[in-house]
């Protein structure tokens, strides 16, 4: 199992991630190659998934059928994306944050808070440059804008 993830990550990082966007006039098989890599890397990956150019995601993510991750998106460690989810470019889903409870210690010296997973329901549209923080649950049929 671990070898599969490593193999997928190598292909994705060296080749697939850098290929043109899915809507480019140049077709080098980028949609199929990025989908293939996502199926190797992700915990769960549905059918007809589209991962755009330069997207970053972890092996603990899951994505449902007919969903996509936008160009230059950065998806946190434990994120669950439902079916039929559209995601614009430059979306950030952050599952960890800095600790900041103690005002006597600089925030940069307080380390990180525990990771908080993000869940995105079915039939959701996440617009470009949206930031979603850890612990958020987005229900079905939602539109999230900046």
PDB file of C-alpha atoms in Angstrom:
ATOM      1  CA  UNK A   1       0.000   0.000   0.000  1.00  0.00           C
ATOM      2  CA  UNK A   2       2.752   2.451   0.951  1.00  0.00           C
ATOM      3  CA  UNK A   3       4.680   1.697  -2.264  1.00  0.00           C
ATOM      4  CA  UNK A   4       1.570   2.565  -4.290  1.00  0.00           C
ATOM      5  CA  UNK A   5       1.315   5.984  -2.616  1.00  0.00           C
ATOM      6  CA  UNK A   6       5.029   6.699  -3.123  1.00  0.00           C
ATOM      7  CA  UNK A   7       4.849   5.645  -6.779  1.00  0.00           C
ATOM      8  CA  UNK A   8       1.788   7.849  -7.344  1.00  0.00           C
ATOM      9  CA  UNK A   9       3.410  10.799  -5.571  1.00  0.00           C
ATOM     10  CA  UNK A  10       6.584  10.543  -7.678  1.00  0.00           C
ATOM     11  CA  UNK A  11       4.637  10.494 -10.960  1.00  0.00           C
ATOM     12  CA  UNK A  12       2.375  13.302  -9.768  1.00  0.00           C
ATOM     13  CA  UNK A  13       5.135  15.602  -8.520  1.00  0.00           C
ATOM     14  CA  UNK A  14       7.529  15.040 -11.434  1.00  0.00           C
ATOM     15  CA  UNK A  15       5.082  14.969 -14.344  1.00  0.00           C
ATOM     16  CA  UNK A  16       1.325  15.197 -13.798  1.00  0.00           C
ATOM     17  CA  UNK A  17       1.282  18.244 -11.529  1.00  0.00           C
ATOM     18  CA  UNK A  18       3.111  20.312 -14.140  1.00  0.00           C
ATOM     19  CA  UNK A  19       0.999  19.422 -17.187  1.00  0.00           C
ATOM     20  CA  UNK A  20      -1.447  22.011 -18.615  1.00  0.00           C
ATOM     21  CA  UNK A  21      -4.856  22.645 -17.056  1.00  0.00           C
ATOM     22  CA  UNK A  22      -7.768  20.452 -18.059  1.00  0.00           C
ATOM     23  CA  UNK A  23      -9.287  23.292 -20.085  1.00  0.00           C
ATOM     24  CA  UNK A  24      -6.095  23.885 -22.093  1.00  0.00           C
ATOM     25  CA  UNK A  25      -6.207  23.490 -25.867  1.00  0.00           C
ATOM     26  CA  UNK A  26      -3.188  21.218 -25.499  1.00  0.00           C
ATOM     27  CA  UNK A  27      -4.221  17.677 -24.587  1.00  0.00           C
ATOM     28  CA  UNK A  28      -1.380  15.559 -23.235  1.00  0.00           C
ATOM     29  CA  UNK A  29      -3.630  13.226 -21.268  1.00  0.00           C
ATOM     30  CA  UNK A  30      -3.288  15.470 -18.219  1.00  0.00           C
ATOM     31  CA  UNK A  31      -6.774  14.747 -16.865  1.00  0.00           C
ATOM     32  CA  UNK A  32      -6.337  10.984 -16.984  1.00  0.00           C
ATOM     33  CA  UNK A  33      -2.769  11.070 -15.616  1.00  0.00           C
ATOM     34  CA  UNK A  34      -3.647  13.293 -12.658  1.00  0.00           C
ATOM     35  CA  UNK A  35      -6.723  11.130 -11.937  1.00  0.00           C
ATOM     36  CA  UNK A  36      -4.541   8.000 -12.066  1.00  0.00           C
ATOM     37  CA  UNK A  37      -2.085   9.557  -9.600  1.00  0.00           C
ATOM     38  CA  UNK A  38      -4.897  10.678  -7.275  1.00  0.00           C
ATOM     39  CA  UNK A  39      -6.261   7.114  -7.194  1.00  0.00           C
ATOM     40  CA  UNK A  40      -2.816   5.874  -6.135  1.00  0.00           C
ATOM     41  CA  UNK A  41      -2.182   8.622  -3.582  1.00  0.00           C
ATOM     42  CA  UNK A  42      -5.517   9.385  -1.901  1.00  0.00           C
ATOM     43  CA  UNK A  43      -7.235   7.354   0.783  1.00  0.00           C
ATOM     44  CA  UNK A  44     -10.365   7.284  -1.419  1.00  0.00           C
ATOM     45  CA  UNK A  45     -10.813   8.615  -4.937  1.00  0.00           C
ATOM     46  CA  UNK A  46     -14.115   8.410  -6.818  1.00  0.00           C
ATOM     47  CA  UNK A  47     -14.702   8.136 -10.539  1.00  0.00           C
ATOM     48  CA  UNK A  48     -14.494  11.018 -13.003  1.00  0.00           C
ATOM     49  CA  UNK A  49     -12.336  13.099 -10.633  1.00  0.00           C
ATOM     50  CA  UNK A  50     -10.461  16.111 -12.003  1.00  0.00           C
ATOM     51  CA  UNK A  51      -7.309  17.396 -10.321  1.00  0.00           C
ATOM     52  CA  UNK A  52      -6.066  20.640 -11.831  1.00  0.00           C
ATOM     53  CA  UNK A  53      -2.512  21.819 -12.417  1.00  0.00           C
ATOM     54  CA  UNK A  54      -0.293  22.476  -9.362  1.00  0.00           C
ATOM     55  CA  UNK A  55      -2.846  21.198  -6.828  1.00  0.00           C
ATOM     56  CA  UNK A  56      -1.410  19.954  -3.536  1.00  0.00           C
ATOM     57  CA  UNK A  57      -3.162  17.216  -1.535  1.00  0.00           C
ATOM     58  CA  UNK A  58      -2.249  14.514   0.960  1.00  0.00           C
ATOM     59  CA  UNK A  59      -2.637  10.751   1.011  1.00  0.00           C
ATOM     60  CA  UNK A  60      -5.173  11.140   3.837  1.00  0.00           C
ATOM     61  CA  UNK A  61      -7.620  13.091   1.641  1.00  0.00           C
ATOM     62  CA  UNK A  62     -10.660  11.563   0.041  1.00  0.00           C
ATOM     63  CA  UNK A  63     -12.697  12.814  -2.906  1.00  0.00           C
ATOM     64  CA  UNK A  64     -16.032  11.628  -4.280  1.00  0.00           C
ATOM     65  CA  UNK A  65     -17.355  11.005  -7.776  1.00  0.00           C
ATOM     66  CA  UNK A  66     -17.433  13.823 -10.342  1.00  0.00           C
ATOM     67  CA  UNK A  67     -15.527  16.205  -8.063  1.00  0.00           C
ATOM     68  CA  UNK A  68     -12.511  18.366  -8.721  1.00  0.00           C
ATOM     69  CA  UNK A  69      -9.642  20.146  -7.029  1.00  0.00           C
ATOM     70  CA  UNK A  70      -8.876  23.536  -8.563  1.00  0.00           C
ATOM     71  CA  UNK A  71      -5.675  24.860 -10.049  1.00  0.00           C
ATOM     72  CA  UNK A  72      -3.057  25.799  -7.408  1.00  0.00           C
ATOM     73  CA  UNK A  73      -5.337  24.561  -4.613  1.00  0.00           C
ATOM     74  CA  UNK A  74      -3.737  23.469  -1.360  1.00  0.00           C
ATOM     75  CA  UNK A  75      -5.766  20.813   0.432  1.00  0.00           C
ATOM     76  CA  UNK A  76      -4.906  20.059   4.080  1.00  0.00           C
ATOM     77  CA  UNK A  77      -4.075  16.668   5.507  1.00  0.00           C
ATOM     78  CA  UNK A  78      -7.449  15.222   6.523  1.00  0.00           C
ATOM     79  CA  UNK A  79     -10.043  16.579   4.123  1.00  0.00           C
ATOM     80  CA  UNK A  80     -13.085  14.705   2.876  1.00  0.00           C
ATOM     81  CA  UNK A  81     -14.601  16.026  -0.357  1.00  0.00           C
ATOM     82  CA  UNK A  82     -18.035  14.703  -1.368  1.00  0.00           C
ATOM     83  CA  UNK A  83     -19.575  13.981  -4.770  1.00  0.00           C
ATOM     84  CA  UNK A  84     -20.126  16.627  -7.459  1.00  0.00           C
ATOM     85  CA  UNK A  85     -17.931  19.247  -5.779  1.00  0.00           C
ATOM     86  CA  UNK A  86     -16.610  22.087  -7.946  1.00  0.00           C
ATOM     87  CA  UNK A  87     -13.558  23.939  -6.698  1.00  0.00           C
ATOM     88  CA  UNK A  88     -12.071  27.113  -8.138  1.00  0.00           C
ATOM     89  CA  UNK A  89      -8.414  28.004  -8.355  1.00  0.00           C
ATOM     90  CA  UNK A  90      -6.190  28.952  -5.411  1.00  0.00           C
ATOM     91  CA  UNK A  91      -8.462  27.406  -2.760  1.00  0.00           C
ATOM     92  CA  UNK A  92      -6.806  26.783   0.622  1.00  0.00           C
ATOM     93  CA  UNK A  93      -8.173  24.193   3.016  1.00  0.00           C
ATOM     94  CA  UNK A  94      -6.084  24.372   6.171  1.00  0.00           C
ATOM     95  CA  UNK A  95      -6.465  21.676   8.807  1.00  0.00           C
ATOM     96  CA  UNK A  96      -3.751  22.929  11.184  1.00  0.00           C
ATOM     97  CA  UNK A  97      -3.068  26.306  12.743  1.00  0.00           C
ATOM     98  CA  UNK A  98      -0.590  27.912  15.121  1.00  0.00           C
ATOM     99  CA  UNK A  99      -1.187  27.860  18.859  1.00  0.00           C
ATOM    100  CA  UNK A 100      -1.797  31.331  20.254  1.00  0.00           C
ATOM    101  CA  UNK A 101      -3.294  30.812  23.719  1.00  0.00           C
ATOM    102  CA  UNK A 102      -0.398  32.118  25.829  1.00  0.00           C
ATOM    103  CA  UNK A 103       0.249  35.852  25.307  1.00  0.00           C
ATOM    104  CA  UNK A 104       3.513  35.581  27.305  1.00  0.00           C
ATOM    105  CA  UNK A 105       5.081  33.413  24.585  1.00  0.00           C
ATOM    106  CA  UNK A 106       5.482  34.572  20.962  1.00  0.00           C
ATOM    107  CA  UNK A 107       3.053  32.715  18.708  1.00  0.00           C
ATOM    108  CA  UNK A 108       5.923  31.397  16.578  1.00  0.00           C
ATOM    109  CA  UNK A 109       7.258  29.578  19.654  1.00  0.00           C
ATOM    110  CA  UNK A 110       3.953  27.966  20.677  1.00  0.00           C
ATOM    111  CA  UNK A 111       3.931  25.240  18.040  1.00  0.00           C
ATOM    112  CA  UNK A 112       0.869  23.976  16.227  1.00  0.00           C
ATOM    113  CA  UNK A 113      -2.621  23.151  17.403  1.00  0.00           C
ATOM    114  CA  UNK A 114      -3.988  19.673  16.799  1.00  0.00           C
ATOM    115  CA  UNK A 115      -5.190  18.984  13.310  1.00  0.00           C
ATOM    116  CA  UNK A 116      -8.914  19.479  12.743  1.00  0.00           C
ATOM    117  CA  UNK A 117     -10.433  17.663   9.753  1.00  0.00           C
ATOM    118  CA  UNK A 118     -12.598  19.375   7.135  1.00  0.00           C
ATOM    119  CA  UNK A 119     -15.645  17.743   5.556  1.00  0.00           C
ATOM    120  CA  UNK A 120     -17.250  19.001   2.359  1.00  0.00           C
ATOM    121  CA  UNK A 121     -20.668  17.599   1.426  1.00  0.00           C
ATOM    122  CA  UNK A 122     -22.143  16.758  -1.974  1.00  0.00           C
ATOM    123  CA  UNK A 123     -23.000  19.248  -4.725  1.00  0.00           C
ATOM    124  CA  UNK A 124     -20.843  22.063  -3.333  1.00  0.00           C
ATOM    125  CA  UNK A 125     -19.275  24.915  -5.277  1.00  0.00           C
ATOM    126  CA  UNK A 126     -16.174  26.456  -3.698  1.00  0.00           C
ATOM    127  CA  UNK A 127     -15.171  29.653  -5.470  1.00  0.00           C
ATOM    128  CA  UNK A 128     -11.669  30.814  -6.309  1.00  0.00           C
ATOM    129  CA  UNK A 129      -9.361  31.898  -3.489  1.00  0.00           C
ATOM    130  CA  UNK A 130     -11.654  30.681  -0.730  1.00  0.00           C
ATOM    131  CA  UNK A 131      -9.946  29.752   2.549  1.00  0.00           C
ATOM    132  CA  UNK A 132     -11.528  27.036   4.691  1.00  0.00           C
ATOM    133  CA  UNK A 133     -10.133  26.492   8.168  1.00  0.00           C
ATOM    134  CA  UNK A 134      -9.851  23.295  10.185  1.00  0.00           C
ATOM    135  CA  UNK A 135     -12.904  21.840  11.865  1.00  0.00           C
ATOM    136  CA  UNK A 136     -15.344  23.185   9.275  1.00  0.00           C
ATOM    137  CA  UNK A 137     -18.145  20.999   7.927  1.00  0.00           C
ATOM    138  CA  UNK A 138     -19.768  22.241   4.723  1.00  0.00           C
ATOM    139  CA  UNK A 139     -23.183  20.720   4.096  1.00  0.00           C
ATOM    140  CA  UNK A 140     -24.722  19.554   0.840  1.00  0.00           C
ATOM    141  CA  UNK A 141     -25.775  22.008  -1.904  1.00  0.00           C
ATOM    142  CA  UNK A 142     -23.684  24.942  -0.594  1.00  0.00           C
ATOM    143  CA  UNK A 143     -21.925  27.724  -2.447  1.00  0.00           C
ATOM    144  CA  UNK A 144     -18.852  29.124  -0.694  1.00  0.00           C
ATOM    145  CA  UNK A 145     -17.477  32.465  -1.915  1.00  0.00           C
ATOM    146  CA  UNK A 146     -14.628  34.689  -0.818  1.00  0.00           C
TER     147      UNK A 146
END
